[in-house]
Short mmCIF file of C-alpha atoms in Angstrom, two decimals:
data_model
loop_
_atom_site.label_atom_id
_atom_site.label_comp_id
_atom_site.label_asym_id
_atom_site.label_seq_id
_atom_site.Cartn_x
_atom_site.Cartn_y
_atom_site.Cartn_z
CA UNK A 1187 100.85 248.86 53.60
CA UNK A 1188 104.08 250.27 54.91
CA UNK A 1189 106.66 247.54 55.54
CA UNK A 1190 110.40 246.97 56.01
CA UNK A 1191 112.73 244.03 55.46
CA UNK A 1192 115.43 242.95 57.94
CA UNK A 1193 118.05 240.21 57.99
CA UNK A 1194 117.71 237.03 60.05
CA UNK A 1195 120.93 237.84 61.93
CA UNK A 1196 119.67 240.73 64.09
CA UNK A 1197 116.91 240.85 66.68
CA UNK A 1198 113.62 242.57 65.92
CA UNK A 1199 111.38 244.07 68.59
CA UNK A 1200 107.71 245.12 68.65
CA UNK A 1201 108.89 248.75 68.75
CA UNK A 1202 111.62 248.44 66.08
CA UNK A 1203 111.57 251.38 63.63
CA UNK A 1204 111.18 250.77 59.93
CA UNK A 1205 114.27 250.32 57.76
CA UNK A 1206 114.87 251.50 54.19
CA UNK A 1207 115.02 247.94 52.84
CA UNK A 1208 112.00 246.83 50.80
CA UNK A 1209 113.56 243.87 48.97
CA UNK A 1210 114.10 240.41 50.45
CA UNK A 1211 117.59 239.33 49.36
CA UNK A 1212 118.83 235.85 50.25
CA UNK A 1213 121.93 233.81 49.44
CA UNK A 1214 122.19 230.17 50.41
CA UNK A 1215 124.07 226.98 49.56
CA UNK A 1216 122.50 223.78 48.37
CA UNK A 1217 121.24 221.78 51.34
CA UNK A 1218 121.05 224.96 53.43
CA UNK A 1219 118.62 227.72 54.31
CA UNK A 1220 118.43 231.48 54.64
CA UNK A 1221 115.73 233.82 55.89
CA UNK A 1222 114.69 237.39 56.50
CA UNK A 1223 112.24 239.23 58.73
CA UNK A 1224 109.45 241.60 57.69
CA UNK A 1225 107.79 244.26 59.81
CA UNK A 1226 104.59 246.01 58.75
CA UNK A 1227 101.89 248.25 60.10
CA UNK A 1228 99.16 246.70 62.19
CA UNK A 1229 96.63 245.30 59.67
CA UNK A 1230 93.02 246.40 59.92
CA UNK A 1231 91.53 242.99 59.26
CA UNK A 1232 92.29 239.38 58.51
CA UNK A 1233 95.28 238.60 56.33
CA UNK A 1234 95.96 236.20 53.48
CA UNK A 1235 99.59 235.42 52.67
CA UNK A 1236 100.87 233.67 49.54
CA UNK A 1237 104.32 233.25 48.03
CA UNK A 1238 105.14 232.48 44.40
CA UNK A 1239 108.29 232.09 42.32
CA UNK A 1240 108.59 233.81 38.96
CA UNK A 1241 110.27 230.79 37.38
CA UNK A 1242 110.70 227.08 37.93
CA UNK A 1243 112.30 226.66 41.35
CA UNK A 1244 112.63 222.91 41.80
CA UNK A 1245 114.35 222.00 45.05
CA UNK A 1246 113.43 225.27 46.78
CA UNK A 1247 110.88 225.41 49.58
CA UNK A 1248 109.55 228.61 51.15
CA UNK A 1249 108.27 228.62 54.72
CA UNK A 1250 106.33 231.49 56.28
CA UNK A 1251 106.00 232.17 60.00
CA UNK A 1252 104.45 234.76 62.28
CA UNK A 1253 107.00 236.23 64.67
CA UNK A 1254 105.80 236.06 68.27
CA UNK A 1255 107.15 238.40 70.97
CA UNK A 1256 108.65 236.86 74.12
CA UNK A 1257 109.23 238.76 77.37
CA UNK A 1258 112.76 239.00 78.78
CA UNK A 1259 112.20 239.77 82.44
CA UNK A 1260 115.83 240.23 83.59
CA UNK A 1261 119.20 240.81 81.95
CA UNK A 1262 122.11 238.39 81.84
CA UNK A 1263 124.51 239.22 84.68
CA UNK A 1264 128.20 239.90 84.13
CA UNK A 1265 129.30 236.63 85.79
CA UNK A 1266 126.43 234.23 86.50
CA UNK A 1267 122.64 234.03 86.10
CA UNK A 1268 120.72 237.34 85.83
CA UNK A 1269 120.52 240.85 87.26
CA UNK A 1270 118.13 243.80 87.52
CA UNK A 1271 121.08 246.19 87.79
CA UNK A 1272 121.50 247.38 84.22
CA UNK A 1273 124.81 249.10 85.00
CA UNK A 1274 126.39 245.64 85.51
CA UNK A 1275 125.58 244.46 81.99
CA UNK A 1276 124.90 247.45 79.76
CA UNK A 1277 128.19 247.00 77.90
CA UNK A 1278 127.22 243.63 76.41
CA UNK A 1279 123.41 243.16 76.41
CA UNK A 1280 121.16 244.40 73.61
CA UNK A 1281 118.51 246.12 75.75
CA UNK A 1282 117.57 246.92 79.31
CA UNK A 1283 115.10 244.39 80.73
CA UNK A 1284 112.21 244.03 80.88
CA UNK A 1285 111.54 244.07 77.15
CA UNK A 1286 109.93 241.98 74.43
CA UNK A 1287 111.79 240.49 71.48
CA UNK A 1288 110.55 238.51 68.48
CA UNK A 1289 111.91 234.99 69.02
CA UNK A 1290 109.16 232.35 68.64
CA UNK A 1291 108.00 231.26 65.19
CA UNK A 1292 104.37 230.29 64.48
CA UNK A 1293 103.54 228.79 61.05
CA UNK A 1294 101.28 231.17 59.12
CA UNK A 1295 98.65 228.45 58.74
CA UNK A 1296 97.94 229.11 62.41
CA UNK A 1297 95.81 232.13 63.35
CA UNK A 1298 97.70 235.43 63.20
CA UNK A 1299 98.61 236.79 66.64
CA UNK A 1300 97.46 240.23 67.73
CA UNK A 1301 99.76 243.20 67.46
CA UNK A 1302 102.17 244.43 64.85
CA UNK A 1303 102.61 242.48 61.62
CA UNK A 1304 105.87 240.57 62.00
CA UNK A 1305 106.95 237.75 59.66
CA UNK A 1306 109.86 235.40 59.15
CA UNK A 1307 110.37 234.21 55.56
CA UNK A 1308 112.66 231.21 55.12
CA UNK A 1309 113.88 229.59 51.89
CA UNK A 1310 115.38 226.11 52.03
CA UNK A 1311 117.40 224.59 49.20
CA UNK A 1312 117.44 220.85 48.76
CA UNK A 1313 120.64 219.10 47.68
CA UNK A 1314 119.22 218.90 44.15
CA UNK A 1315 118.46 222.63 43.84
CA UNK A 1316 120.02 224.07 40.68
CA UNK A 1317 122.53 226.86 41.42
CA UNK A 1318 121.46 230.21 40.04
CA UNK A 1319 119.38 233.33 40.67
CA UNK A 1320 115.68 233.16 41.41
CA UNK A 1321 113.01 235.81 41.97
CA UNK A 1322 109.63 235.67 43.61
CA UNK A 1323 107.24 237.69 45.70
CA UNK A 1324 105.30 237.54 48.93
CA UNK A 1325 101.74 238.76 48.54
CA UNK A 1326 99.97 240.13 51.64
CA UNK A 1327 96.27 240.70 51.18
CA UNK A 1328 94.68 242.87 53.89
CA UNK A 1329 91.02 243.19 53.00
CA UNK A 1330 91.13 244.88 49.60
CA UNK A 1331 94.66 246.22 50.05
CA UNK A 1332 97.41 244.15 48.43
CA UNK A 1333 101.10 244.45 49.24
CA UNK A 1334 103.71 242.66 47.14
CA UNK A 1335 107.19 242.20 48.60
CA UNK A 1336 109.82 241.13 46.05
CA UNK A 1337 112.39 238.45 46.81
CA UNK A 1338 115.71 237.85 45.11
CA UNK A 1339 117.44 234.57 45.94
CA UNK A 1340 120.82 233.21 44.88
CA UNK A 1341 121.52 229.50 45.31
CA UNK A 1342 125.25 228.81 45.23
CA UNK A 1343 127.25 225.82 44.11
CA UNK A 1344 128.45 225.14 47.66
CA UNK A 1345 126.68 222.18 49.24
CA UNK A 1346 125.85 221.48 52.89
CA UNK A 1347 126.01 217.69 53.38
CA UNK A 1348 123.01 215.81 54.76
CA UNK A 1349 122.92 215.05 58.48
CA UNK A 1350 124.05 211.49 57.77
CA UNK A 1351 127.37 212.88 56.50
CA UNK A 1352 127.77 215.88 58.81
CA UNK A 1353 131.15 216.72 60.30
CA UNK A 1354 129.66 218.52 63.33
CA UNK A 1355 128.24 216.54 66.24
CA UNK A 1356 125.43 218.15 68.21
CA UNK A 1357 123.48 217.14 71.32
CA UNK A 1358 120.70 219.12 72.99
CA UNK A 1359 119.24 217.61 76.16
CA UNK A 1360 115.53 216.75 76.09
CA UNK A 1361 113.02 217.07 78.94
CA UNK A 1362 110.99 213.84 78.82
CA UNK A 1363 109.17 214.41 82.08
CA UNK A 1364 108.30 217.98 81.20
CA UNK A 1365 106.87 217.11 77.80
CA UNK A 1366 103.69 215.73 79.41
CA UNK A 1367 103.06 218.79 81.58
CA UNK A 1368 104.14 221.23 78.87
CA UNK A 1369 101.39 219.94 76.57
CA UNK A 1370 98.95 218.65 79.19
CA UNK A 1371 99.07 215.05 78.01
CA UNK A 1372 99.59 211.78 79.84
CA UNK A 1373 103.16 210.53 79.86
CA UNK A 1374 103.72 207.52 77.59
CA UNK A 1375 100.30 207.97 75.95
CA UNK A 1376 99.82 207.88 72.15
CA UNK A 1377 99.51 211.67 72.15
CA UNK A 1378 102.74 211.96 74.14
CA UNK A 1379 104.66 209.99 71.54
CA UNK A 1380 103.01 211.88 68.68
CA UNK A 1381 104.34 215.09 70.20
CA UNK A 1382 107.71 213.50 70.84
CA UNK A 1383 108.04 212.65 67.14
CA UNK A 1384 107.60 216.33 66.33
CA UNK A 1385 110.23 217.33 68.86
CA UNK A 1386 112.70 214.81 67.47
CA UNK A 1387 111.94 216.05 63.96
CA UNK A 1388 112.79 219.57 65.15
CA UNK A 1389 116.07 218.39 66.68
CA UNK A 1390 117.02 216.64 63.45
CA UNK A 1391 116.08 219.76 61.48
CA UNK A 1392 118.43 221.79 63.71
CA UNK A 1393 121.13 219.24 62.71
CA UNK A 1394 121.33 217.48 66.07
CA UNK A 1395 123.29 214.29 65.41
CA UNK A 1396 122.75 212.80 68.89
CA UNK A 1397 119.39 212.37 70.64
CA UNK A 1398 119.47 211.99 74.43
CA UNK A 1399 117.31 209.11 75.69
CA UNK A 1400 115.66 208.94 79.12
CA UNK A 1401 117.45 206.93 81.78
CA UNK A 1402 116.12 203.59 82.91
CA UNK A 1403 113.67 203.69 85.82
CA UNK A 1404 114.25 201.53 88.91
CA UNK A 1405 111.83 198.68 89.65
CA UNK A 1406 111.33 197.55 93.24
CA UNK A 1407 109.87 194.38 94.74
CA UNK A 1408 109.17 194.25 98.47
CA UNK A 1409 111.20 197.42 98.84
CA UNK A 1410 114.26 195.92 97.13
CA UNK A 1411 115.72 197.02 93.81
CA UNK A 1412 115.11 194.18 91.37
CA UNK A 1413 115.60 195.67 87.94
CA UNK A 1414 115.08 198.65 85.61
CA UNK A 1415 112.39 199.65 83.17
CA UNK A 1416 113.86 200.83 79.85
CA UNK A 1417 110.60 200.90 77.90
CA UNK A 1418 110.59 204.71 77.58
CA UNK A 1419 114.21 204.76 76.44
CA UNK A 1420 113.60 201.98 73.93
CA UNK A 1421 110.52 203.67 72.44
CA UNK A 1422 112.27 207.04 72.26
CA UNK A 1423 115.31 205.51 70.57
CA UNK A 1424 113.22 203.70 67.98
CA UNK A 1425 111.35 206.90 67.12
CA UNK A 1426 114.54 208.95 66.97
CA UNK A 1427 116.25 206.51 64.62
CA UNK A 1428 113.19 206.39 62.37
CA UNK A 1429 113.24 210.20 62.27
CA UNK A 1430 116.80 210.24 60.97
CA UNK A 1431 118.84 210.59 64.15
CA UNK A 1432 122.40 209.55 63.43
CA UNK A 1433 123.32 208.67 67.03
CA UNK A 1434 121.51 207.95 70.27
CA UNK A 1435 122.84 208.81 73.72
CA UNK A 1436 121.96 206.83 76.82
CA UNK A 1437 120.73 209.03 79.66
CA UNK A 1438 123.02 209.73 82.65
CA UNK A 1439 122.79 207.36 85.62
CA UNK A 1440 124.69 209.10 88.44
CA UNK A 1441 125.18 212.51 90.01
CA UNK A 1442 127.07 214.24 92.79
CA UNK A 1443 125.16 215.52 95.85
CA UNK A 1444 127.13 218.76 96.18
CA UNK A 1445 129.37 220.48 93.63
CA UNK A 1446 132.70 219.56 95.29
CA UNK A 1447 131.72 216.01 96.31
CA UNK A 1448 134.32 213.36 95.48
CA UNK A 1449 131.70 210.60 95.19
CA UNK A 1450 128.98 209.91 92.62
CA UNK A 1451 125.63 208.36 93.52
CA UNK A 1452 123.14 206.43 91.36
CA UNK A 1453 120.21 208.64 90.38
CA UNK A 1454 117.84 206.18 92.09
CA UNK A 1455 119.83 205.89 95.34
CA UNK A 1456 121.32 209.12 96.72
CA UNK A 1457 122.78 207.29 99.75
CA UNK A 1458 124.90 204.70 97.96
CA UNK A 1459 128.20 205.70 96.36
CA UNK A 1460 129.09 204.15 93.01
CA UNK A 1461 132.48 203.10 94.43
CA UNK A 1462 130.90 200.94 97.16
CA UNK A 1463 130.18 197.21 96.78
CA UNK A 1464 126.44 197.91 96.90
CA UNK A 1465 126.84 200.63 94.32
CA UNK A 1466 128.67 198.27 91.99
CA UNK A 1467 125.93 195.64 92.22
CA UNK A 1468 123.29 198.25 91.36
CA UNK A 1469 125.32 199.49 88.40
CA UNK A 1470 125.93 195.92 87.27
CA UNK A 1471 122.19 195.31 87.21
CA UNK A 1472 121.53 198.57 85.33
CA UNK A 1473 124.17 198.16 82.66
CA UNK A 1474 123.46 194.46 82.13
CA UNK A 1475 119.82 195.17 81.37
CA UNK A 1476 120.62 198.26 79.28
CA UNK A 1477 123.10 196.21 77.22
CA UNK A 1478 120.28 193.77 76.35
CA UNK A 1479 118.15 196.65 75.03
CA UNK A 1480 121.04 197.98 72.94
CA UNK A 1481 121.74 194.55 71.42
CA UNK A 1482 118.05 193.80 70.86
CA UNK A 1483 117.65 196.97 68.77
CA UNK A 1484 121.04 196.59 67.08
CA UNK A 1485 122.15 200.01 68.34
CA UNK A 1486 125.77 199.02 68.98
CA UNK A 1487 126.96 201.13 66.04
CA UNK A 1488 124.86 204.22 66.81
CA UNK A 1489 124.81 204.36 70.62
CA UNK A 1490 126.77 206.69 72.88
CA UNK A 1491 126.44 207.10 76.65
CA UNK A 1492 126.41 209.88 79.23
CA UNK A 1493 127.28 208.62 82.70
CA UNK A 1494 127.35 211.57 85.10
CA UNK A 1495 127.21 215.25 84.20
CA UNK A 1496 130.22 217.55 84.58
CA UNK A 1497 132.97 215.48 86.27
CA UNK A 1498 135.64 217.78 87.70
CA UNK A 1499 138.98 217.59 89.50
CA UNK A 1500 137.44 216.62 92.85
CA UNK A 1501 135.65 213.55 91.48
CA UNK A 1502 137.48 212.57 88.29
CA UNK A 1503 138.90 209.52 90.06
CA UNK A 1504 135.41 208.34 90.95
CA UNK A 1505 134.25 208.98 87.41
CA UNK A 1506 137.03 206.73 86.11
CA UNK A 1507 135.68 203.89 88.28
CA UNK A 1508 132.15 204.53 87.00
CA UNK A 1509 133.38 204.50 83.40
CA UNK A 1510 135.30 201.27 84.01
CA UNK A 1511 132.16 199.54 85.27
CA UNK A 1512 130.22 200.79 82.24
CA UNK A 1513 132.86 199.57 79.78
CA UNK A 1514 132.74 196.08 81.32
CA UNK A 1515 129.10 195.63 80.28
CA UNK A 1516 128.87 197.82 77.15
CA UNK A 1517 132.33 197.64 75.55
CA UNK A 1518 132.78 199.72 72.43
CA UNK A 1519 130.04 202.24 73.26
CA UNK A 1520 131.60 205.76 73.27
CA UNK A 1521 131.21 207.87 76.40
CA UNK A 1522 130.28 211.52 75.75
CA UNK A 1523 130.29 213.92 78.69
CA UNK A 1524 130.36 217.58 79.67
CA UNK A 1525 133.62 217.85 81.64
CA UNK A 1526 135.31 220.31 84.00
CA UNK A 1527 138.71 218.60 84.14
CA UNK A 1528 141.43 217.34 81.81
CA UNK A 1529 142.25 214.25 83.89
CA UNK A 1530 139.84 211.70 82.44
CA UNK A 1531 141.97 209.96 79.85
CA UNK A 1532 140.56 206.51 79.11
CA UNK A 1533 137.23 207.28 80.78
CA UNK A 1534 135.97 209.70 78.11
CA UNK A 1535 135.69 209.18 74.37
CA UNK A 1536 134.08 212.51 73.45
CA UNK A 1537 135.30 215.36 75.65
CA UNK A 1538 132.87 218.26 76.06
CA UNK A 1539 134.46 221.09 78.11
CA UNK A 1540 132.56 224.34 78.64
CA UNK A 1541 133.61 227.11 76.27
CA UNK A 1542 135.56 229.02 78.96
CA UNK A 1543 136.97 225.77 80.42
CA UNK A 1544 138.38 224.91 77.00
CA UNK A 1545 140.04 228.31 76.66
CA UNK A 1546 141.35 228.18 80.26
CA UNK A 1547 143.04 224.80 79.74
CA UNK A 1548 143.50 225.08 76.01
CA UNK A 1549 147.04 223.65 75.97
CA UNK A 1550 145.94 220.51 77.82
CA UNK A 1551 142.89 219.99 75.61
CA UNK A 1552 144.94 220.64 72.48
CA UNK A 1553 147.38 217.94 73.62
CA UNK A 1554 144.48 215.52 73.94
CA UNK A 1555 143.23 216.49 70.47
CA UNK A 1556 146.71 216.02 69.03
CA UNK A 1557 146.77 212.51 70.48
CA UNK A 1558 143.52 211.69 68.65
CA UNK A 1559 140.86 212.42 71.29
CA UNK A 1560 137.54 213.85 70.03
CA UNK A 1561 136.80 217.33 71.42
CA UNK A 1562 133.43 219.13 71.57
CA UNK A 1563 132.34 222.05 73.76
CA UNK A 1564 129.22 223.17 75.60
CA UNK A 1565 127.55 226.27 77.01
CA UNK A 1566 125.30 226.90 80.02
CA UNK A 1567 124.34 229.68 82.43
CA UNK A 1568 127.85 229.96 83.87
CA UNK A 1569 129.84 231.91 83.04
CA UNK A 1570 127.38 234.60 81.97
CA UNK A 1571 128.40 238.06 80.80
CA UNK A 1572 129.31 238.62 77.14
CA UNK A 1573 130.58 235.07 76.57
CA UNK A 1574 128.86 233.30 73.69
CA UNK A 1575 125.59 231.64 74.65
CA UNK A 1576 122.01 231.46 73.36
CA UNK A 1577 120.67 234.18 75.67
CA UNK A 1578 117.94 236.41 74.25
CA UNK A 1579 119.52 239.65 75.45
CA UNK A 1580 122.82 238.91 73.70
CA UNK A 1581 123.12 239.77 69.99
CA UNK A 1582 121.45 237.22 67.74
CA UNK A 1583 124.77 236.85 65.91
CA UNK A 1584 126.07 234.93 68.94
CA UNK A 1585 123.68 231.98 68.47
CA UNK A 1586 125.22 231.45 65.03
CA UNK A 1587 128.84 232.48 65.52
CA UNK A 1588 129.26 230.06 68.41
CA UNK A 1589 129.63 227.33 65.77
CA UNK A 1590 132.09 229.43 63.76
CA UNK A 1591 134.22 229.30 66.90
CA UNK A 1592 133.96 225.51 66.79
CA UNK A 1593 135.52 225.63 63.32
CA UNK A 1594 138.21 228.09 64.40
CA UNK A 1595 139.24 225.89 67.35
CA UNK A 1596 138.80 222.68 65.29
CA UNK A 1597 136.21 221.34 67.74
CA UNK A 1598 134.04 218.48 66.48
CA UNK A 1599 130.75 219.08 68.27
CA UNK A 1600 128.48 221.21 70.44
CA UNK A 1601 126.28 220.40 73.43
CA UNK A 1602 123.63 222.45 75.21
CA UNK A 1603 121.52 221.25 78.12
CA UNK A 1604 118.29 223.09 77.31
CA UNK A 1605 116.24 222.13 74.25
CA UNK A 1606 112.76 222.20 75.82
CA UNK A 1607 113.09 222.73 79.57
CA UNK A 1608 110.07 225.01 79.97
CA UNK A 1609 110.63 225.95 83.61
CA UNK A 1610 108.29 228.37 85.34
CA UNK A 1611 104.67 229.33 84.99
CA UNK A 1612 104.91 231.62 81.95
CA UNK A 1613 107.93 231.44 79.63
CA UNK A 1614 106.16 233.72 77.13
CA UNK A 1615 106.50 236.69 79.48
CA UNK A 1616 109.32 235.45 81.73
CA UNK A 1617 111.99 233.85 79.54
CA UNK A 1618 114.43 233.83 82.50
CA UNK A 1619 113.43 230.51 84.02
CA UNK A 1620 113.80 229.84 87.78
CA UNK A 1621 116.65 227.61 88.93
CA UNK A 1622 117.68 226.95 92.55
CA UNK A 1623 116.33 230.26 93.81
CA UNK A 1624 117.82 232.29 90.95
CA UNK A 1625 116.95 232.91 87.31
CA UNK A 1626 118.63 231.46 84.25
CA UNK A 1627 119.55 233.86 81.43
CA UNK A 1628 116.66 234.37 79.02
CA UNK A 1629 116.17 231.30 76.86
CA UNK A 1630 119.01 229.27 78.38
CA UNK A 1631 116.59 226.49 79.27
CA UNK A 1632 114.90 226.22 75.87
CA UNK A 1633 115.38 226.98 72.19
CA UNK A 1634 111.84 225.94 71.17
CA UNK A 1635 108.43 226.86 72.60
CA UNK A 1636 105.36 224.73 73.40
CA UNK A 1637 102.83 225.17 70.61
CA UNK A 1638 99.37 223.66 70.40
CA UNK A 1639 100.51 220.96 67.97
CA UNK A 1640 104.11 220.56 69.03
CA UNK A 1641 107.31 222.61 69.35
CA UNK A 1642 107.56 226.08 67.86
CA UNK A 1643 110.98 226.95 66.53
CA UNK A 1644 112.68 230.22 67.40
CA UNK A 1645 114.99 232.76 65.77
CA UNK A 1646 117.75 231.32 67.98
CA UNK A 1647 116.88 227.86 66.66
CA UNK A 1648 117.24 229.16 63.09
CA UNK A 1649 120.51 230.89 63.97
CA UNK A 1650 122.01 227.75 65.51
CA UNK A 1651 120.81 225.70 62.55
CA UNK A 1652 122.47 228.22 60.21
CA UNK A 1653 125.63 228.05 62.30
CA UNK A 1654 125.68 224.27 61.93
CA UNK A 1655 125.35 224.66 58.15
CA UNK A 1656 128.11 227.28 58.17
CA UNK A 1657 130.34 224.89 60.10
CA UNK A 1658 130.04 222.29 57.36
CA UNK A 1659 131.05 224.91 54.78
CA UNK A 1660 133.89 226.18 56.96
CA UNK A 1661 135.29 222.65 57.23
CA UNK A 1662 135.26 222.45 53.43
CA UNK A 1663 136.94 225.86 53.18
CA UNK A 1664 139.59 224.88 55.75
CA UNK A 1665 140.62 221.99 53.53
CA UNK A 1666 140.93 224.37 50.55
CA UNK A 1667 142.66 227.29 52.27
CA UNK A 1668 143.22 227.10 56.04
CA UNK A 1669 144.81 230.54 56.36
CA UNK A 1670 142.11 232.35 54.36
CA UNK A 1671 139.37 230.54 56.23
CA UNK A 1672 140.81 231.26 59.67
CA UNK A 1673 141.21 234.91 58.69
CA UNK A 1674 137.60 234.98 57.52
CA UNK A 1675 136.36 233.51 60.82
CA UNK A 1676 138.48 235.93 62.83
CA UNK A 1677 136.91 238.85 60.96
CA UNK A 1678 133.70 238.16 62.88
CA UNK A 1679 134.85 236.26 66.00
CA UNK A 1680 138.26 235.78 67.60
CA UNK A 1681 137.36 233.97 70.82
CA UNK A 1682 134.22 233.20 72.81
CA UNK A 1683 134.04 236.79 74.12
CA UNK A 1684 135.15 238.72 71.05
CA UNK A 1685 132.64 238.74 68.19
CA UNK A 1686 130.68 241.05 65.93
CA UNK A 1687 127.32 242.27 67.14
CA UNK A 1688 126.30 243.33 63.62
CA UNK A 1689 124.30 240.93 61.52
CA UNK A 1690 125.45 242.53 58.27
CA UNK A 1691 129.07 241.76 59.17
CA UNK A 1692 128.18 238.11 59.71
CA UNK A 1693 126.28 237.90 56.41
CA UNK A 1694 129.16 239.53 54.56
CA UNK A 1695 131.57 236.94 55.99
CA UNK A 1696 129.19 234.13 55.12
CA UNK A 1697 128.92 235.38 51.52
CA UNK A 1698 132.72 235.44 51.28
CA UNK A 1699 132.71 231.85 52.56
CA UNK A 1700 130.30 230.81 49.80
CA UNK A 1701 132.45 232.58 47.22
CA UNK A 1702 135.60 230.85 48.51
CA UNK A 1703 134.05 227.40 48.16
CA UNK A 1704 132.28 228.13 44.87
CA UNK A 1705 135.48 229.51 43.34
CA UNK A 1706 137.21 226.22 43.95
CA UNK A 1707 134.28 224.13 42.70
CA UNK A 1708 134.26 226.04 39.38
CA UNK A 1709 137.94 225.43 38.63
#
């Protein structure tokens, strides 16, 4: 069978031509992973895939996946959302939409999809994996025809720490309401929570340190607000902690009605401002009951809180009042929030400006960092264009390099709003999900896909996971040699709009990073 091997840092498409590479070559640190993609001719019959090492390979695990094509129906626009005018975006997108790209990953134990043979081969090294060179082979049996694809793997002495000791914080919002409809199960049913466990496991595998919990639901008696139901939040938190989540994050409780509104309103009462006496009494009731749940489960040392998404200059004063009320009832719980202003000192514990917001007000945010404030960053559909995001028509290098930028700017964490927001009737053929009459860039709303048994990971998922592992190594390298490490990062990305589009360049930089750390460890 004719086949070709490709890196895991560049997109593959159903019409991609063959390459000259026939050997799978991987390099990875202990506690990390590395993968490659394989394209072959369309098999004539059923397939049987097996992988074997040529020597003892304790601590190494090989995972095999079918690559599934996903339809990108529109291109990312040059400023916001999407466009069908290719001339507006041709300088930064990978292809003209509509097109299909291999993004979703289906374990090979599931039935092979129709179409071209496309595989993702991933090797994971446990913390106890012995550094050294290993060889193995992937055997593809198509009827009586056998194809053997050799693999050469080098496990380095560098070590990615476990999630419990990670230096990078990460939070990806979770769609609790959508989970039921996405998998056609009843909300809060045993099957619902079985699926939720698999989603949390996926978030932990992607090195998410914080798991967002659902907000409390209002309870009414005779038309009057009398309390809040936190049973969903409590169950979700217990499952997340059991799955290895390092931190929990309480769901947001307020929102603005229009973008430039100076007031915030409780999510359950869009007519009552949080700064009014009635608003205070409602918030008092909410936070008092939520505090009981936190204390009951002994979450005081692992709980954070989101209050109201994206406070900005027009409502930062109101947000301060909201934060003050929260701190009265849950003192010591850090507030983490996506922000669009620098004027929230004392109200925010973990600042999360958008990537372009951080660069726009870099001096102000750097002053906050210098004073000891914790600084993350986030991405979303705005701004669009070539700026780093997880869009499926941007180079795949972006989904990984975005966390190299975190190391370059000395940012401590990353937030994205869309882990599993499957919006629309068919995300498999229309990855640009509808939002307020427009379309979000392809994949902005989700980095996993709804499989029959739970979430299916994606190539962007694997890239972000690799970026999180790289960040941990970059932090180690920065302690050893800040100038060399910064120079290495800047060889592949200089700011959120200037980065390499070539996967080989990224892999070369990553190999230099491993060499830098390993050289010090061998002294």
